[in-house]
Coordinates of C-alpha atoms in Angstrom, one line a residue:
M251 CA 94.7 -15.7 42.3
S252 CA 93.6 -18.8 40.4
E253 CA 94.6 -19.7 36.8
A254 CA 91.1 -19.2 35.5
S255 CA 91.2 -15.5 36.3
E256 CA 94.5 -14.8 34.6
P257 CA 94.3 -12.6 31.5
T258 CA 95.1 -14.1 28.0
N259 CA 97.6 -12.6 25.5
Q260 CA 96.2 -14.5 22.3
P261 CA 95.5 -12.3 19.2
P262 CA 91.6 -11.6 18.3
T263 CA 89.9 -13.6 15.6
E264 CA 88.5 -12.1 12.3
Q265 CA 84.8 -13.2 13.0
P266 CA 83.5 -9.7 14.2
D267 CA 84.8 -8.0 11.0
R268 CA 82.9 -10.4 8.8
S269 CA 79.6 -9.8 10.7
I270 CA 80.0 -6.0 10.4
K271 CA 80.7 -6.2 6.7
S272 CA 77.7 -8.5 6.2
E273 CA 75.4 -6.1 8.1
L274 CA 76.6 -3.1 6.1
K275 CA 75.9 -4.9 2.9
K276 CA 72.4 -5.8 4.0
R277 CA 71.8 -2.2 5.0
A278 CA 73.1 -1.0 1.7
K279 CA 70.8 -3.4 -0.2
A280 CA 67.8 -2.4 1.9
A281 CA 68.5 1.3 1.3
E282 CA 68.8 0.7 -2.4
K283 CA 65.5 -1.3 -2.4
E284 CA 63.8 1.5 -0.5
K285 CA 65.2 4.1 -2.9
K286 CA 63.8 2.1 -5.9
A287 CA 60.5 1.7 -4.1
A288 CA 60.3 5.4 -3.3
E289 CA 61.1 6.2 -6.9
K290 CA 58.4 3.8 -8.1
A291 CA 55.8 5.2 -5.7
A292 CA 56.7 8.7 -6.8
K293 CA 56.2 7.7 -10.4
Q294 CA 52.9 6.1 -9.6
Q295 CA 51.7 9.1 -7.7
E296 CA 52.8 11.3 -10.6
L297 CA 50.9 9.0 -13.0
A298 CA 47.8 9.0 -10.7
A299 CA 48.0 12.8 -10.5
Q300 CA 48.2 13.1 -14.2
Q301 CA 45.3 10.7 -14.6
A302 CA 43.2 12.5 -12.0
A303 CA 44.0 15.7 -13.7
A304 CA 42.8 14.2 -17.0
E305 CA 39.6 12.9 -15.4
A306 CA 38.9 15.9 -13.1
D307 CA 35.2 16.3 -12.3
Y308 CA 34.9 19.8 -13.7
A309 CA 31.1 19.6 -13.2
A310 CA 31.3 18.9 -9.4
E311 CA 29.6 22.2 -8.5
F312 CA 26.7 21.5 -10.9
Y313 CA 25.2 18.5 -9.2
G314 CA 24.9 16.6 -5.9
T315 CA 22.8 16.3 -2.8
L316 CA 21.6 19.6 -1.3
P317 CA 22.0 20.2 2.5
L318 CA 18.9 19.5 4.6
H319 CA 16.4 22.2 3.7
Q320 CA 16.0 24.3 6.9
S321 CA 15.1 27.6 5.2
Q322 CA 18.8 28.6 5.4
S323 CA 18.4 31.3 2.7
R324 CA 16.0 32.8 0.3
P325 CA 17.6 33.8 -3.0
R326 CA 14.2 34.3 -4.7
Q327 CA 15.1 32.5 -7.9
P328 CA 12.1 32.3 -10.1
R329 CA 10.9 28.7 -10.7
V330 CA 8.5 27.5 -13.3
D331 CA 5.8 24.8 -13.8
I332 CA 6.2 22.1 -16.3
A333 CA 2.9 23.1 -17.9
S334 CA 4.4 26.5 -18.9
L335 CA 7.4 25.0 -20.7
P336 CA 5.9 25.0 -24.3
S337 CA 5.9 28.8 -24.2
R338 CA 9.5 29.0 -23.0
D339 CA 11.5 27.7 -25.9
G340 CA 15.1 28.7 -25.6
E341 CA 14.8 29.9 -22.0
T342 CA 17.0 28.7 -19.1
V343 CA 14.5 27.5 -16.4
L344 CA 14.7 26.3 -12.8
L345 CA 12.1 23.8 -11.7
R346 CA 11.4 21.3 -8.9
A347 CA 10.0 17.9 -9.8
R348 CA 10.0 14.2 -9.1
I349 CA 11.9 11.7 -11.2
H350 CA 9.1 9.7 -12.7
N351 CA 11.6 7.3 -14.4
S352 CA 15.0 7.5 -15.9
R353 CA 17.0 5.7 -18.7
A354 CA 20.8 5.9 -19.3
Q355 CA 22.3 5.5 -22.7
G356 CA 25.9 4.5 -22.3
S357 CA 28.1 6.6 -20.0
K358 CA 27.5 9.9 -21.7
M359 CA 23.7 10.4 -21.8
V360 CA 20.7 9.9 -19.5
F361 CA 17.0 10.7 -20.0
L362 CA 14.9 11.7 -17.1
N363 CA 11.1 11.9 -17.1
L364 CA 10.2 14.7 -14.7
R365 CA 6.7 15.0 -13.1
Q366 CA 4.7 17.7 -11.4
R367 CA 1.2 16.6 -10.4
I368 CA -0.5 15.7 -13.7
E369 CA 2.2 17.2 -15.9
S370 CA 5.5 15.6 -17.1
V371 CA 8.3 16.4 -19.4
Q372 CA 11.4 14.7 -20.8
A373 CA 14.8 16.0 -19.6
L374 CA 18.1 15.1 -21.2
M375 CA 21.6 15.2 -19.8
I376 CA 24.5 14.8 -22.2
V377 CA 28.3 15.0 -21.4
A378 CA 29.7 18.4 -22.5
P379 CA 33.2 19.8 -21.9
E380 CA 33.3 22.0 -18.8
K381 CA 29.5 21.7 -18.3
V382 CA 28.4 18.1 -17.8
S383 CA 30.8 15.4 -16.8
K384 CA 30.6 11.6 -17.0
Q385 CA 30.5 11.5 -13.2
M386 CA 27.5 13.9 -13.3
V387 CA 25.6 11.7 -15.8
K388 CA 26.4 8.5 -13.8
W389 CA 25.1 10.2 -10.6
A390 CA 21.9 11.3 -12.3
A391 CA 21.3 7.9 -13.8
G392 CA 21.6 6.4 -10.3
L393 CA 18.9 8.6 -8.7
A394 CA 15.9 6.6 -7.4
T395 CA 12.5 6.9 -9.0
E396 CA 10.3 9.3 -7.0
S397 CA 13.3 11.4 -5.8
I398 CA 12.6 15.1 -5.7
V399 CA 15.1 17.2 -7.6
L400 CA 15.9 20.8 -8.5
V401 CA 16.7 21.1 -12.2
E402 CA 18.2 23.9 -14.2
G403 CA 18.3 23.6 -18.0
V404 CA 17.4 25.0 -21.4
V405 CA 14.0 24.4 -22.9
K406 CA 14.2 23.2 -26.5
K407 CA 11.7 22.2 -29.1
S408 CA 11.5 18.5 -29.5
P409 CA 12.1 17.2 -33.1
E410 CA 9.1 14.9 -32.6
I411 CA 6.3 14.6 -30.1
I412 CA 7.4 12.8 -26.9
K413 CA 4.6 10.4 -26.2
S414 CA 5.9 9.4 -22.7
A415 CA 5.3 12.9 -21.4
T416 CA 2.2 15.1 -21.1
V417 CA 4.2 18.0 -22.3
G418 CA 5.6 16.4 -25.5
T419 CA 6.5 19.3 -27.7
V420 CA 9.6 20.4 -25.7
E421 CA 12.3 18.9 -23.6
V422 CA 14.8 20.2 -21.1
E423 CA 18.6 20.0 -21.6
V424 CA 19.8 19.8 -18.1
S425 CA 22.9 21.8 -17.0
K426 CA 22.4 21.5 -13.2
L427 CA 20.8 18.8 -11.1
F428 CA 20.5 18.7 -7.3
L429 CA 18.8 16.2 -5.0
I430 CA 16.3 17.8 -2.6
S431 CA 14.8 14.6 -1.1
G432 CA 15.7 11.0 -1.8
V433 CA 13.8 7.8 -1.4
E434 CA 14.9 5.7 1.6
A435 CA 12.2 3.0 1.6
R436 CA 11.4 0.4 -1.1
L437 CA 8.5 1.5 -3.2
P438 CA 5.5 -0.8 -2.9
F439 CA 4.7 0.0 -6.6
T440 CA 5.7 2.7 -9.0
V441 CA 3.5 5.6 -9.9
E442 CA 4.0 4.5 -13.5
D443 CA 2.3 1.2 -12.6
A444 CA -0.4 3.0 -10.7
D445 CA -1.3 5.0 -13.8
R446 CA -1.5 2.1 -16.2
T447 CA -4.9 1.3 -17.8
E448 CA -6.4 -2.2 -17.7
A449 CA -6.1 -2.4 -21.5
E450 CA -2.3 -1.7 -21.3
I451 CA -1.8 -4.4 -18.7
E452 CA -3.7 -7.0 -20.7
A453 CA -2.0 -6.0 -23.9
S454 CA 1.4 -6.5 -22.2
G455 CA 0.5 -10.1 -21.4
D456 CA 0.6 -9.2 -17.7
Q457 CA 4.2 -8.1 -17.9
F458 CA 3.2 -4.9 -16.2
N459 CA 2.2 -4.9 -12.6
R460 CA -1.6 -4.7 -11.8
V461 CA -2.0 -2.6 -8.7
L462 CA -5.1 -3.7 -6.8
L463 CA -7.3 -1.3 -4.9
D464 CA -6.4 -2.6 -1.5
T465 CA -2.7 -2.3 -2.3
R466 CA -3.3 1.3 -3.4
L467 CA -5.3 2.2 -0.3
N468 CA -2.7 0.6 2.0
N469 CA 0.0 2.7 0.4
R470 CA -2.2 5.8 -0.3
V471 CA 0.6 8.4 -0.3
I472 CA 2.4 6.8 -3.3
D473 CA -1.0 6.1 -5.0
L474 CA -2.1 9.7 -4.7
R475 CA 0.9 10.8 -6.7
S476 CA -0.4 9.2 -9.8
Q477 CA -1.6 11.5 -12.6
T478 CA -5.1 10.0 -12.4
N479 CA -5.4 10.7 -8.7
Q480 CA -4.0 14.2 -9.0
A481 CA -6.8 14.8 -11.6
I482 CA -9.5 13.2 -9.5
F483 CA -8.8 15.3 -6.4
K484 CA -8.5 18.5 -8.5
I485 CA -12.0 17.8 -9.8
Q486 CA -13.2 17.0 -6.3
A487 CA -11.9 20.4 -5.1
A488 CA -13.7 22.0 -8.1
V489 CA -17.0 20.4 -7.1
G490 CA -16.7 22.1 -3.7
D491 CA -15.7 25.4 -5.3
L492 CA -18.6 25.3 -7.8
F493 CA -21.0 24.4 -4.9
R494 CA -19.9 27.4 -2.9
Q495 CA -19.9 29.8 -5.9
F496 CA -23.4 29.0 -6.9
L497 CA -24.9 29.2 -3.4
H498 CA -23.0 32.5 -2.6
S499 CA -24.5 33.9 -5.8
H500 CA -28.0 33.0 -4.6
G501 CA -27.7 34.5 -1.1
F502 CA -26.7 31.5 1.0
L503 CA -24.5 31.8 4.1
E504 CA -21.9 29.2 4.9
I505 CA -22.2 27.8 8.5
H506 CA -20.1 25.4 10.6
S507 CA -22.1 23.0 12.8
P508 CA -20.7 20.8 15.6
K509 CA -20.1 17.1 14.9
L510 CA -20.6 16.0 18.5
Q511 CA -24.3 15.8 19.4
G512 CA -26.4 14.7 22.3
A513 CA -28.8 12.7 20.2
A514 CA -29.0 10.8 16.9
T515 CA -30.3 12.9 14.0
E516 CA -31.4 10.1 11.7
S517 CA -31.8 6.7 13.4
G518 CA -30.1 5.2 16.4
A519 CA -29.0 2.1 14.5
S520 CA -26.6 4.0 12.2
V521 CA -25.0 6.4 14.6
F522 CA -21.5 6.3 16.2
K523 CA -21.6 6.6 20.0
V524 CA -18.5 8.1 21.7
S525 CA -17.6 8.7 25.3
Y526 CA -18.0 12.2 26.4
F527 CA -16.6 12.9 29.9
K528 CA -19.0 11.1 32.3
G529 CA -21.6 10.5 29.7
G530 CA -22.0 9.7 26.0
A531 CA -22.3 11.6 22.7
F532 CA -22.9 10.9 19.1
L533 CA -21.0 11.7 15.9
A534 CA -23.3 13.8 13.6
Q535 CA -25.0 11.8 10.9
S536 CA -25.7 15.1 9.1
P537 CA -25.9 18.8 10.0
Q538 CA -29.6 18.5 9.6
L539 CA -30.6 19.8 13.0
A540 CA -28.2 22.7 12.9
K541 CA -29.4 23.8 9.5
Q542 CA -33.0 23.8 10.6
M543 CA -32.1 25.7 13.8
A544 CA -30.3 28.3 11.7
I545 CA -33.4 28.7 9.6
A546 CA -35.4 29.2 12.9
A547 CA -32.8 31.8 13.7
D548 CA -33.7 33.7 10.5
F549 CA -30.5 32.9 8.5
E550 CA -32.9 32.3 5.6
R551 CA -30.5 30.4 3.4
V552 CA -27.5 28.3 4.7
Y553 CA -25.1 25.7 3.5
E554 CA -22.3 23.6 4.9
I555 CA -19.4 21.5 3.7
G556 CA -18.3 19.1 6.4
P557 CA -17.8 15.5 7.5
V558 CA -20.8 13.2 8.0
F559 CA -20.6 9.9 10.0
R560 CA -22.7 6.8 9.3
A561 CA -22.3 3.7 11.4
E562 CA -23.7 1.4 8.7
D563 CA -21.9 -1.9 8.2
S564 CA -22.2 -1.6 4.5
N565 CA -19.2 -3.0 2.6
T566 CA -20.3 -1.9 -0.9
H567 CA -18.9 0.1 -3.7
R568 CA -20.8 3.2 -2.7
H569 CA -20.8 3.4 1.1
L570 CA -18.4 5.0 3.5
T571 CA -18.6 5.4 7.3
E572 CA -17.3 9.0 7.0
F573 CA -17.8 11.2 3.9
M574 CA -17.9 14.9 3.0
G575 CA -21.5 16.2 3.1
L576 CA -22.6 19.2 0.9
D577 CA -25.7 20.4 2.7
L578 CA -28.1 23.3 2.3
E579 CA -31.3 24.5 3.8
M580 CA -33.6 27.4 2.7
T581 CA -36.9 29.0 3.6
I582 CA -39.9 28.3 1.4
E583 CA -42.2 31.0 0.2
E584 CA -44.9 29.0 -1.5
H585 CA -43.9 25.4 -2.4
Y586 CA -41.2 23.0 -1.6
H587 CA -40.4 22.7 -5.3
E588 CA -38.6 26.0 -4.9
V589 CA -35.9 24.1 -3.0
M590 CA -35.9 21.2 -5.5
E591 CA -35.4 23.7 -8.4
M592 CA -32.6 25.5 -6.5
L593 CA -30.9 22.1 -6.0
D594 CA -31.4 21.3 -9.7
G595 CA -29.9 24.6 -10.7
L596 CA -26.9 23.9 -8.4
F597 CA -26.2 20.5 -10.0
L598 CA -26.5 21.9 -13.5
S599 CA -24.0 24.7 -12.6
I600 CA -21.6 22.1 -11.2
F601 CA -21.9 19.9 -14.4
H602 CA -21.3 22.8 -16.7
G603 CA -18.4 24.1 -14.6
L604 CA -16.6 20.8 -14.7
R605 CA -17.1 20.3 -18.4
D606 CA -16.1 23.9 -19.2
K607 CA -13.1 24.3 -16.9
Y608 CA -11.8 20.8 -16.1
Q609 CA -12.0 18.9 -19.3
K610 CA -8.2 18.2 -19.3
E611 CA -8.5 16.6 -15.9
I612 CA -11.6 14.6 -16.9
D613 CA -9.6 13.3 -19.9
V614 CA -6.7 12.2 -17.7
V615 CA -9.2 10.2 -15.5
N616 CA -11.0 8.8 -18.5
K617 CA -7.7 7.4 -19.8
Q618 CA -7.5 5.0 -16.9
F619 CA -11.3 4.7 -16.3
P620 CA -12.9 4.8 -19.7
A621 CA -16.5 5.8 -19.5
E622 CA -19.4 7.2 -21.6
E623 CA -19.5 11.0 -21.2
F624 CA -21.9 12.0 -18.4
K625 CA -25.1 13.3 -20.0
W626 CA -27.8 15.7 -18.7
R627 CA -30.7 17.5 -20.4
E628 CA -29.7 20.9 -21.7
G629 CA -32.7 21.8 -23.8
P630 CA -35.8 23.8 -22.8
E631 CA -37.5 20.6 -21.4
G632 CA -35.2 20.8 -18.4
T633 CA -34.1 18.0 -16.0
L634 CA -36.2 14.9 -16.1
K635 CA -38.5 14.7 -13.0
L636 CA -40.4 11.5 -12.2
S637 CA -42.8 10.8 -9.3
F638 CA -42.0 7.8 -7.2
K639 CA -45.0 6.1 -8.7
E640 CA -43.9 6.9 -12.2
A641 CA -40.4 5.4 -11.4
V642 CA -42.1 2.2 -10.1
D643 CA -44.2 2.0 -13.3
L644 CA -41.1 2.2 -15.5
L645 CA -39.6 -0.7 -13.6
V646 CA -42.8 -2.7 -13.7
E647 CA -42.9 -2.2 -17.5
D648 CA -39.3 -3.5 -17.6
G649 CA -40.4 -6.7 -15.8
V650 CA -39.9 -6.0 -12.1
A651 CA -42.7 -7.3 -9.9
R652 CA -44.7 -4.4 -8.4
E653 CA -44.7 -6.0 -4.9
E654 CA -40.9 -5.8 -4.8
L655 CA -41.0 -2.0 -5.2
D656 CA -42.3 -0.7 -1.9
D657 CA -38.8 0.7 -1.8
I658 CA -36.4 0.9 -4.8
N659 CA -33.3 -1.1 -3.8
T660 CA -29.8 -0.6 -5.2
E661 CA -30.2 -3.2 -7.9
N662 CA -33.5 -1.6 -9.2
E663 CA -32.0 1.9 -8.8
K664 CA -29.3 0.9 -11.4
R665 CA -31.9 -0.8 -13.5
L666 CA -34.0 2.4 -13.5
G667 CA -30.9 4.4 -14.5
R668 CA -30.4 2.2 -17.6
I669 CA -34.1 2.5 -18.5
V670 CA -34.0 6.3 -18.1
R671 CA -30.7 6.6 -20.1
A672 CA -32.2 4.5 -23.0
K673 CA -35.6 6.3 -23.0
Y674 CA -34.7 9.9 -22.1
E675 CA -31.0 10.1 -23.0
T676 CA -29.9 11.4 -19.6
D677 CA -27.8 10.2 -16.7
Y678 CA -29.2 12.8 -14.3
Y679 CA -32.8 12.9 -13.1
I680 CA -35.0 13.6 -10.0
I681 CA -37.6 11.4 -8.3
D682 CA -40.3 13.2 -6.2
K683 CA -43.0 12.2 -3.7
F684 CA -41.4 9.3 -1.8
P685 CA -43.5 7.2 0.5
M686 CA -43.6 8.7 4.0
E687 CA -42.5 5.5 5.7
L688 CA -39.2 5.7 3.8
R689 CA -38.2 9.2 5.1
P690 CA -36.8 10.6 8.3
F691 CA -39.0 12.0 11.1
Y692 CA -38.5 15.6 10.1
T693 CA -40.0 15.2 6.6
M694 CA -43.2 17.0 5.8
P695 CA -46.1 14.8 4.7
D696 CA -48.0 15.4 1.5
P697 CA -51.0 17.7 2.0
T698 CA -53.5 15.3 0.2
D699 CA -52.0 11.9 0.8
P700 CA -50.4 11.3 4.2
T701 CA -48.7 8.1 3.0
L702 CA -46.6 10.3 0.7
S703 CA -44.1 13.0 1.6
N704 CA -42.9 16.3 0.2
S705 CA -39.5 14.7 -0.5
Y706 CA -37.2 14.0 -3.5
D707 CA -34.0 12.2 -4.4
F708 CA -31.5 13.1 -7.2
F709 CA -29.8 10.5 -9.2
M710 CA -26.6 10.2 -11.4
R711 CA -26.1 7.1 -13.5
G712 CA -28.8 5.2 -11.6
E713 CA -27.5 5.9 -8.1
E714 CA -28.8 8.4 -5.5
I715 CA -26.6 11.4 -4.9
L716 CA -28.9 13.6 -2.9
S717 CA -31.8 13.1 -0.5
G718 CA -34.0 16.1 0.4
A719 CA -37.4 17.3 1.4
Q720 CA -39.6 20.0 2.9
R721 CA -39.0 19.8 6.7
I722 CA -41.7 19.9 9.4
H723 CA -41.6 23.4 11.1
D724 CA -44.7 22.9 13.3
P725 CA -43.5 21.6 16.8
K726 CA -46.6 19.6 17.5
L727 CA -46.5 17.7 14.3
L728 CA -42.7 17.3 14.7
E729 CA -43.1 15.8 18.2
Q730 CA -45.7 13.3 16.8
Q731 CA -43.5 12.2 14.0
M732 CA -40.6 11.8 16.4
R733 CA -42.6 9.4 18.6
D734 CA -43.8 7.5 15.6
K735 CA -40.1 6.9 14.6
G736 CA -39.2 5.8 18.2
I737 CA -37.4 9.0 19.2
E738 CA -38.2 10.6 22.6
P739 CA -38.9 14.3 22.0
E740 CA -37.3 15.3 25.4
S741 CA -34.0 13.9 24.1
M742 CA -34.0 16.7 21.5
R743 CA -35.4 19.5 23.4
G744 CA -32.9 22.1 22.1
Y745 CA -33.9 21.2 18.6
L746 CA -37.7 21.4 19.3
D747 CA -37.4 24.7 21.2
G748 CA -36.4 26.4 18.0
F749 CA -39.7 25.5 16.4
R750 CA -41.7 26.4 19.5
L751 CA -40.4 30.0 19.1
G752 CA -41.7 30.1 15.5
C753 CA -40.0 28.9 12.3
S754 CA -40.5 29.6 8.6
P755 CA -41.4 26.8 6.3
H756 CA -38.2 25.4 4.9
G757 CA -36.5 22.6 3.0
G758 CA -33.1 21.4 1.8
G759 CA -31.0 18.5 0.9
G760 CA -27.7 16.6 1.6
I761 CA -25.2 15.6 -1.1
G762 CA -22.4 13.1 -0.8
L763 CA -19.3 14.7 -2.4
E764 CA -17.5 11.4 -3.0
R765 CA -20.5 9.8 -4.6
V766 CA -21.0 12.7 -7.0
L767 CA -17.4 12.5 -8.0
M768 CA -17.5 8.7 -8.4
L769 CA -20.5 8.8 -10.6
F770 CA -19.6 11.8 -12.7
L771 CA -16.2 10.2 -13.6
K772 CA -17.6 6.6 -13.3
L773 CA -14.8 5.4 -11.0
N774 CA -16.8 2.3 -10.0
N775 CA -15.8 2.5 -6.3
I776 CA -16.3 5.4 -3.9
R777 CA -13.0 4.7 -2.2
R778 CA -11.3 6.0 -5.3
A779 CA -13.1 9.4 -4.7
S780 CA -12.0 9.6 -1.1
L781 CA -8.6 10.9 -0.1
F782 CA -8.2 8.5 2.8
P783 CA -11.4 6.4 2.8
R784 CA -13.2 5.1 6.0
D785 CA -15.4 2.1 5.8
P786 CA -16.3 -0.7 8.2
K787 CA -12.9 -2.4 7.6
R788 CA -10.6 0.6 7.2
L789 CA -9.3 3.1 9.6
E790 CA -5.8 3.4 8.2
P791 CA -4.0 5.2 6.7

């Protein structure tokens, strides 16, 4: 065995003992440090718990975002309209509304202007122990304009009239507030801006945004929420209702005619042609043919409310390529003036109905579109009726050259309206006996002067709102007139056949709903009177 492998008998050194002691000290120190840290953390947790307890959101159940509405339940809780609030002083109410605008005052109070259609009311949320927390107020103040909310609160008389709301005599002290639907996209403009008058914008030194018509139409959904538009389309619906009520009371039957036709009803130049399987068809320029065929079928008196299509490249303030037509047709016993007088009675009924039942809405519109009140004759003299010749004479007396008046163009129509208003104090009048060359093929000629026709137009504020006439019910005369206007009778055989089987004398008229609304309210552009207007440059939205 070699020396290197022999065991040694020397005593061990003290180095390992020192290393162990050092390690033990380190561990003791670390343990102490951990203990102190744990004690500190426990203290911090205790303090945090105490602070959280002090700031507990005791109102958490009284506000927040509701789950997606999928008709999960139906608790049948009564809800109220803002318009009814003045009669509910002291009541706790539940209502759904949009946030028109909001304003926080510090961390303990927020004002909300709540809106329903044309009505609005001020709501107030104030921090109150066990009822409304700071967190609740902060959350409410952060809700986006145009959010839809469910509000519960107490109605209280306001100490002074609140001018920023349509219902200004009361306010709602909010106790619960829930978000039904939020706003996820950036608003192109606010409804508040959309409702501003031109006078308010100018008085502000252009600090307020001016929302142009194209911007409104491109973002029609938000524009239609304005109080002005809510009022406009409530009045539009009223015109339709009043039209129906009057005609029902006079024995008329509502019909529904097709809008796809095999031939043009007015003139080929202003008709939309569409593909129809292996052939072509046309969009109806009016329900004219169907109305007359209904008379030939002994319906006696008919009317229709429906779309009318005109392929006219007219980019004016009063033309649309699609509008709502209010049409009627009736049999004649003795004279076509029976029809003209029926139409006159219809318009007077509509005017009275709007004034008597919708003055509040008219006032809302007038705030943004100030206008002289629409005037019509209400005395025993009745509606002003002029012949075409008398209308021309009035214009000639006012300085218009007679040779320019073979037809009365738009400019001279307006001029005539101003003359009539000044001379006869009316915005509504009728012109009778138009030249035959200006009327459609189905118009009955005057019995004594074939250059004139048994036709009439009705006017509001110097613009035409109805065109009508006695129709030709004799098939031979009708065929001749069609050929004279460049229409091949064979292309409208189904129409002509109705007259070959015998048809009563009849007449009628067609009214443009949007034009009546525009002129009654003086909106200055027909697009404002159409929900989603269609013109040569607009097919969206």
